[in-house]
Amino acid sequence: MKKLSVIVPCYNVGQYIDRCVESLTSQTLDKSQYEIILVDDASTDDTWKHIEDWENRFPKIIITVHCDVNGKMGRARNIGLTYASGEYIGYADSDDWTEPEMFEKMLEAAENGKMDVVVCKSIRDHGNDYDKSKAGTGRIDVMNIDSEVKRKEFIVANPMSYAVWDKIIRHSLLSDNNISFPEGFAYEDIYYGTLLHLYAVKIAFVDSVFYHYFVNPKSTVLLKDVGYHKDIMSVNRMLFEELNARGCFGLYHDELELDLLFTWYLGTVKVICLRFQKPPYDMFCSLKQEVLECMPDCFDNPYVATSMKEFYQLLVQLLKCNVTENELIQIADNFKKM
C-alpha cells in the first residue's frame, strides 16, 4: 500500500502532459511512497503515446489506464480511484504542474495531525508567472469540525473551495461517505467539493504555493459558446438531489441553500455573462425556474445579507423579478466590469 495516489485525467494534452508528469515524478517524496495514475480519457491526439513513454521511464510508480470512450474528467477521476492504493488521494490536471516538495510537505502535515484533508495554496500561471517571493510562509493552520455549529460555519465560509487539485484527501473519507464525481459533465468539482465540506473533520491548510493552475485559453472552463457550459446547471441539480437524498438539509438547510445560491444560481449567472458572446436568455430563464422550483424562498436566506457582496445580493433579488433579454445583456456588461 502506498501513502499517496495522484490521479491525473488526460484528454488531448499532448502539448502539456510532459510538463505535468515531469513535476510529479520529480517530487522530493520518496518514490516508494507514492504512485501516479494517468487516465487517458479517449484522447484523439498523441496523449496516449506520451503516457506510455512515461510509464516506460517510471514503471514502478506510474499506472496507465486507457479509456475507449470519453467520459469527461469526472469519470476519468473515478476510474483512477479504482486503481488507487494510497492512504491519501491527490489530483492534478494534466496541463498544470506542481512544486517538487508539494506532496512530501502535504503528507507530512496529514500524518502528523491524522488529517482528513490537507489544502495548499495555488496560483493561476500563464507559464512564467511564479514569483517565489510570494511562495508563502509554510505555516500550517488546522481546523477541527467537531460540532454542528462548526460545520455550519465551515459550510458558509467554504475555506477549502471546490477545487480538488490543491488537496490530498484521506482515501477512507471518500469510500466511507460515497464521495465521487458526477460523470459525463463539466463543472464536476462543485458536486465533489460540497460533499467534502460536509464530511471532512480534521483539515490542515498549508500556507505554501505548491500548485500551478495553468491559464489555458483552450481549457474546459475558458472556452466560449460551447454547449457544456450548461452542465453547471445539471451538476448543481444533481447536487441538490443528492443532498436531499442524504438528509443534509435537515441539519444545514440555510447553509447549504447559501452554498447552492453561490454555485448554482450565481455560478451559472457568471457563466452566462462571461462564457458566451451574447448571454443566452433561455438559459437564464431556465436557471431561475429550476432554482425557484427547488429553493422557492432562497432570496430570503438569512446569510445573503451577511455573506455576499452587494452586487451578488442584487443578483439574488433578480429571482423575484421579471428580467428582459436586454436587461440581461446589461447585467452581463456590468459583470464583465467587475
Coordinates of C-alpha atoms in Angstrom, one line a residue:
M1 CA 0.0 0.0 0.0
K2 CA 1.3 3.5 -0.9
K3 CA 1.0 6.6 1.2
L4 CA -0.3 8.6 -1.8
S5 CA -2.0 8.1 -5.1
V6 CA -2.0 11.0 -7.6
I7 CA -4.7 10.8 -10.2
V8 CA -4.3 12.7 -13.5
P9 CA -7.2 12.7 -16.0
C10 CA -5.8 13.3 -19.5
Y11 CA -7.6 14.4 -22.7
N12 CA -5.8 15.8 -25.8
V13 CA -3.0 17.3 -23.8
G14 CA 0.0 16.1 -25.8
Q15 CA 1.3 19.6 -25.7
Y16 CA 1.3 19.8 -21.9
I17 CA 1.3 16.4 -20.4
D18 CA 5.1 16.1 -20.2
R19 CA 5.4 19.2 -18.0
C20 CA 2.8 17.9 -15.7
V21 CA 4.2 14.4 -15.3
E22 CA 7.8 15.7 -15.0
S23 CA 6.7 17.7 -12.0
L24 CA 5.0 14.7 -10.4
T25 CA 8.0 12.3 -11.0
S26 CA 10.4 14.9 -9.6
Q27 CA 8.8 15.1 -6.2
T28 CA 11.0 15.1 -3.1
L29 CA 8.7 12.4 -1.7
D30 CA 10.4 9.0 -1.8
K31 CA 9.2 7.2 -4.9
S32 CA 8.4 4.1 -2.9
Q33 CA 5.7 6.1 -1.1
Y34 CA 3.5 7.2 -4.0
E35 CA 2.0 6.3 -7.3
I36 CA 0.8 8.3 -10.3
I37 CA -2.3 7.1 -12.1
L38 CA -2.6 8.6 -15.6
V39 CA -6.0 8.1 -17.1
D40 CA -6.3 8.8 -20.9
D41 CA -9.9 9.8 -21.5
A42 CA -10.0 8.6 -25.1
S43 CA -7.7 11.3 -26.4
T44 CA -7.6 11.8 -30.2
D45 CA -4.1 13.3 -30.3
D46 CA -0.8 11.8 -29.2
T47 CA -1.5 12.0 -25.4
W48 CA -1.5 8.2 -25.0
K49 CA 1.9 7.9 -26.6
H50 CA 3.3 10.4 -24.1
I51 CA 1.6 8.5 -21.3
E52 CA 3.1 5.2 -22.4
D53 CA 6.6 6.8 -22.7
W54 CA 6.3 8.0 -19.0
E55 CA 5.2 4.5 -17.9
N56 CA 8.3 3.0 -19.6
R57 CA 10.5 5.5 -17.8
F58 CA 8.9 5.0 -14.4
P59 CA 7.2 1.6 -14.4
K60 CA 7.4 1.3 -10.6
I61 CA 5.3 4.4 -9.8
I62 CA 3.2 5.1 -12.9
I63 CA 0.0 3.2 -13.6
T64 CA -1.6 3.9 -17.0
V65 CA -5.3 3.5 -17.9
H66 CA -6.7 3.9 -21.4
C67 CA -10.5 4.6 -21.9
D68 CA -12.2 3.8 -25.2
V69 CA -14.9 6.3 -24.6
N70 CA -14.6 9.9 -23.4
G71 CA -16.4 10.3 -20.1
K72 CA -15.0 13.7 -19.1
M73 CA -12.9 14.5 -16.1
G74 CA -15.4 13.1 -13.5
R75 CA -15.4 9.6 -15.0
A76 CA -11.7 9.6 -15.6
R77 CA -11.0 10.6 -11.9
N78 CA -13.5 7.9 -10.7
I79 CA -11.8 5.3 -12.8
G80 CA -8.4 6.4 -11.5
L81 CA -9.6 6.0 -7.9
T82 CA -10.5 2.3 -8.6
Y83 CA -6.7 1.7 -9.2
A84 CA -5.5 3.8 -6.2
S85 CA -3.8 2.0 -3.3
G86 CA -2.8 5.2 -1.4
E87 CA -3.9 6.1 2.0
Y88 CA -4.3 9.6 0.6
I89 CA -5.6 10.7 -2.8
G90 CA -4.3 13.7 -4.7
Y91 CA -5.4 15.0 -8.1
A92 CA -3.6 17.0 -10.8
D93 CA -5.0 18.4 -14.1
S94 CA -2.8 17.3 -17.0
D95 CA -1.9 20.8 -18.2
D96 CA -0.9 22.0 -14.7
W97 CA 2.2 21.3 -12.6
T98 CA 3.4 21.1 -9.1
E99 CA 6.3 22.3 -6.9
P100 CA 8.8 19.5 -6.1
E101 CA 8.1 19.5 -2.4
M102 CA 4.3 19.6 -2.7
F103 CA 3.4 16.1 -1.7
E104 CA 6.2 15.5 0.8
K105 CA 5.1 18.5 2.8
M106 CA 1.4 17.8 2.5
L107 CA 1.8 14.2 3.6
E108 CA 3.9 15.4 6.5
A109 CA 1.0 17.6 7.6
A110 CA -1.5 14.9 7.0
E111 CA 0.3 12.2 9.0
N112 CA 1.4 14.4 11.9
G113 CA -2.2 15.5 12.6
K114 CA -4.1 12.5 11.2
M115 CA -5.9 14.8 8.8
D116 CA -8.8 14.1 6.6
V117 CA -7.8 16.8 4.1
V118 CA -4.7 18.9 3.6
V119 CA -5.0 22.0 1.4
C120 CA -2.2 24.0 -0.1
K121 CA -2.1 27.3 -2.0
S122 CA -2.1 27.6 -5.8
I123 CA -1.5 30.3 -8.4
R124 CA -3.0 30.9 -11.8
D125 CA 0.0 30.7 -14.0
H126 CA 0.4 31.6 -17.7
G127 CA 3.7 29.6 -17.8
N128 CA 6.1 32.2 -16.4
D129 CA 4.2 33.9 -13.6
Y130 CA 5.7 32.4 -10.5
D131 CA 7.2 34.9 -8.1
K132 CA 9.0 32.8 -5.4
S133 CA 8.9 35.7 -3.0
K134 CA 5.2 35.0 -2.8
A135 CA 5.6 31.3 -2.2
G136 CA 4.1 31.5 1.3
T137 CA 5.3 31.1 4.9
G138 CA 4.9 27.4 5.2
R139 CA 2.7 27.9 8.3
I140 CA 0.1 25.1 8.9
D141 CA -3.3 26.0 10.3
V142 CA -5.7 23.3 11.5
M143 CA -9.4 23.2 11.7
N144 CA -11.4 20.6 13.7
I145 CA -15.0 20.4 12.6
D146 CA -16.3 18.6 15.7
S147 CA -19.8 20.1 16.2
E148 CA -22.9 21.1 14.3
V149 CA -22.2 24.8 14.9
K150 CA -18.7 24.5 13.5
R151 CA -20.0 22.6 10.5
K152 CA -22.4 25.3 9.7
E153 CA -19.7 28.0 9.9
F154 CA -17.5 25.8 7.8
I155 CA -20.0 25.4 5.0
V156 CA -20.7 29.1 5.0
A157 CA -17.0 30.1 5.0
N158 CA -16.1 27.5 2.3
P159 CA -12.4 27.6 3.2
M160 CA -11.4 24.6 1.1
S161 CA -13.1 25.9 -2.1
Y162 CA -14.3 23.3 -4.7
A163 CA -11.1 22.6 -6.5
V164 CA -9.5 19.1 -6.0
W165 CA -6.0 19.6 -7.3
D166 CA -4.8 21.7 -4.3
K167 CA -5.6 18.9 -1.8
I168 CA -4.8 15.5 -0.6
I169 CA -7.7 13.6 0.8
R170 CA -7.9 10.5 3.1
H171 CA -8.9 7.6 0.9
S172 CA -11.3 6.2 3.6
L173 CA -13.1 9.6 3.8
L174 CA -14.1 9.1 0.2
S175 CA -15.1 5.5 0.4
D176 CA -16.8 5.7 3.8
N177 CA -19.0 8.6 2.6
N178 CA -19.6 7.5 -1.0
I179 CA -17.9 10.7 -2.4
S180 CA -17.3 10.5 -6.1
F181 CA -17.6 12.8 -9.2
P182 CA -20.6 13.1 -11.4
E183 CA -19.7 11.5 -14.8
G184 CA -20.2 12.9 -18.3
F185 CA -20.4 16.6 -17.1
A186 CA -18.2 19.6 -16.8
Y187 CA -18.1 21.5 -13.5
E188 CA -17.9 18.2 -11.7
D189 CA -15.7 19.7 -8.9
I190 CA -18.7 21.6 -7.4
Y191 CA -20.5 18.4 -6.5
Y192 CA -17.4 16.7 -5.1
G193 CA -16.2 19.8 -3.2
T194 CA -19.5 20.4 -1.5
L195 CA -19.6 16.8 -0.2
L196 CA -16.1 17.2 1.1
H197 CA -17.3 20.2 3.2
L198 CA -20.0 18.0 4.7
Y199 CA -17.8 15.1 5.9
A200 CA -14.2 16.3 6.5
V201 CA -13.5 16.7 10.2
K202 CA -9.8 17.5 10.5
I203 CA -8.4 19.8 7.8
A204 CA -4.9 21.3 7.6
F205 CA -4.1 24.4 5.5
V206 CA -0.5 24.8 4.3
D207 CA 0.5 28.4 3.6
S208 CA 2.7 27.4 0.6
V209 CA 2.2 27.8 -3.1
F210 CA 2.6 24.2 -4.3
Y211 CA 0.3 24.0 -7.3
H212 CA 0.4 25.9 -10.7
Y213 CA -3.0 26.2 -12.4
F214 CA -2.2 26.8 -16.0
V215 CA -4.4 29.5 -17.6
N216 CA -5.0 27.6 -20.7
P217 CA -7.3 29.5 -23.2
K218 CA -8.4 26.2 -24.6
S219 CA -9.4 24.7 -21.2
T220 CA -12.9 23.5 -20.5
V221 CA -13.7 26.5 -18.3
L222 CA -12.4 29.2 -20.5
L223 CA -13.7 28.3 -23.9
K224 CA -16.7 30.3 -25.1
D225 CA -20.0 29.5 -26.7
V226 CA -19.8 25.7 -26.1
G227 CA -22.7 23.6 -25.0
Y228 CA -21.1 22.0 -22.0
H229 CA -21.3 25.3 -20.0
K230 CA -24.9 24.3 -19.4
D231 CA -23.5 21.4 -17.4
I232 CA -23.1 23.7 -14.4
M233 CA -26.9 23.7 -14.1
S234 CA -27.1 19.9 -14.4
V235 CA -24.4 19.3 -11.8
N236 CA -26.0 21.6 -9.3
R237 CA -29.4 20.0 -9.8
M238 CA -27.7 16.6 -9.2
L239 CA -26.0 18.0 -6.1
F240 CA -29.3 19.4 -4.7
E241 CA -31.0 16.0 -5.2
E242 CA -28.0 14.2 -3.6
L243 CA -28.0 16.5 -0.6
N244 CA -31.7 15.9 -0.2
A245 CA -31.4 12.2 -0.5
R246 CA -28.7 12.2 2.2
G247 CA -30.9 14.2 4.5
C248 CA -28.4 17.0 4.7
F249 CA -30.9 19.9 4.5
G250 CA -32.4 18.8 7.9
L251 CA -29.3 20.0 9.8
Y252 CA -27.8 22.5 7.4
H253 CA -30.7 24.0 5.4
D254 CA -29.7 27.7 5.3
E255 CA -26.0 26.9 5.0
L256 CA -26.4 24.5 2.0
E257 CA -29.0 26.8 0.4
L258 CA -26.4 29.6 0.5
D259 CA -23.8 27.3 -1.0
L260 CA -26.2 26.4 -3.8
L261 CA -27.0 30.1 -4.4
F262 CA -23.3 30.6 -5.0
T263 CA -22.6 27.5 -7.1
W264 CA -26.0 27.0 -8.9
Y265 CA -27.5 30.5 -9.3
L266 CA -24.6 32.9 -9.1
G267 CA -22.2 30.4 -10.6
T268 CA -24.5 29.9 -13.6
V269 CA -25.1 33.7 -14.0
K270 CA -21.3 34.1 -14.1
V271 CA -21.1 31.5 -16.9
I272 CA -24.0 33.1 -18.8
C273 CA -22.3 36.5 -18.6
L274 CA -18.7 35.6 -19.2
R275 CA -18.6 32.4 -21.3
F276 CA -20.9 33.4 -24.1
Q277 CA -20.5 36.2 -26.7
K278 CA -24.2 37.0 -26.1
P279 CA -25.7 35.9 -22.8
P280 CA -28.3 33.1 -23.6
Y281 CA -31.6 34.4 -22.3
D282 CA -33.3 31.0 -22.4
M283 CA -30.6 29.6 -20.2
F284 CA -31.1 32.4 -17.6
C285 CA -34.9 31.8 -17.6
S286 CA -34.4 28.0 -17.1
L287 CA -32.0 28.7 -14.3
K288 CA -34.4 30.9 -12.4
Q289 CA -37.2 28.4 -12.9
E290 CA -35.1 25.5 -11.6
V291 CA -33.6 27.3 -8.6
L292 CA -37.0 28.6 -7.5
E293 CA -38.6 25.2 -8.0
C294 CA -36.0 23.6 -5.6
M295 CA -35.5 26.6 -3.3
P296 CA -38.6 28.8 -3.5
D297 CA -37.6 31.2 -0.7
C298 CA -33.9 31.2 -1.2
F299 CA -33.7 35.0 -1.8
D300 CA -34.8 35.4 1.8
N301 CA -31.9 33.2 3.1
P302 CA -30.5 35.0 6.2
Y303 CA -26.9 34.5 5.1
V304 CA -27.4 36.5 1.9
A305 CA -27.1 39.9 3.7
T306 CA -24.1 38.8 5.7
S307 CA -22.1 36.6 3.4
M308 CA -22.5 38.1 -0.1
K309 CA -21.1 41.1 -1.8
E310 CA -23.7 43.8 -2.6
F311 CA -23.6 43.1 -6.3
Y312 CA -24.4 39.4 -5.7
Q313 CA -27.2 40.3 -3.3
L314 CA -28.7 42.4 -6.1
L315 CA -28.4 39.4 -8.5
V316 CA -30.2 37.2 -6.0
Q317 CA -33.1 39.6 -5.8
L318 CA -33.5 39.2 -9.6
L319 CA -35.0 35.8 -8.7
K320 CA -38.1 37.7 -7.7
C321 CA -38.2 40.0 -10.8
N322 CA -39.0 39.7 -14.5
V323 CA -35.7 40.2 -16.3
T324 CA -35.9 41.1 -20.0
E325 CA -33.3 39.9 -22.6
N326 CA -32.0 43.5 -22.9
E327 CA -31.7 43.8 -19.1
L328 CA -29.7 40.5 -19.1
I329 CA -27.3 41.9 -21.6
Q330 CA -26.8 45.0 -19.4
I331 CA -26.2 42.7 -16.4
A332 CA -23.6 40.8 -18.4
D333 CA -21.8 44.0 -19.3
N334 CA -21.7 45.0 -15.6
F335 CA -20.4 41.6 -14.6
K336 CA -17.6 41.9 -17.1
K337 CA -16.5 45.2 -15.5
M338 CA -16.1 43.6 -12.0

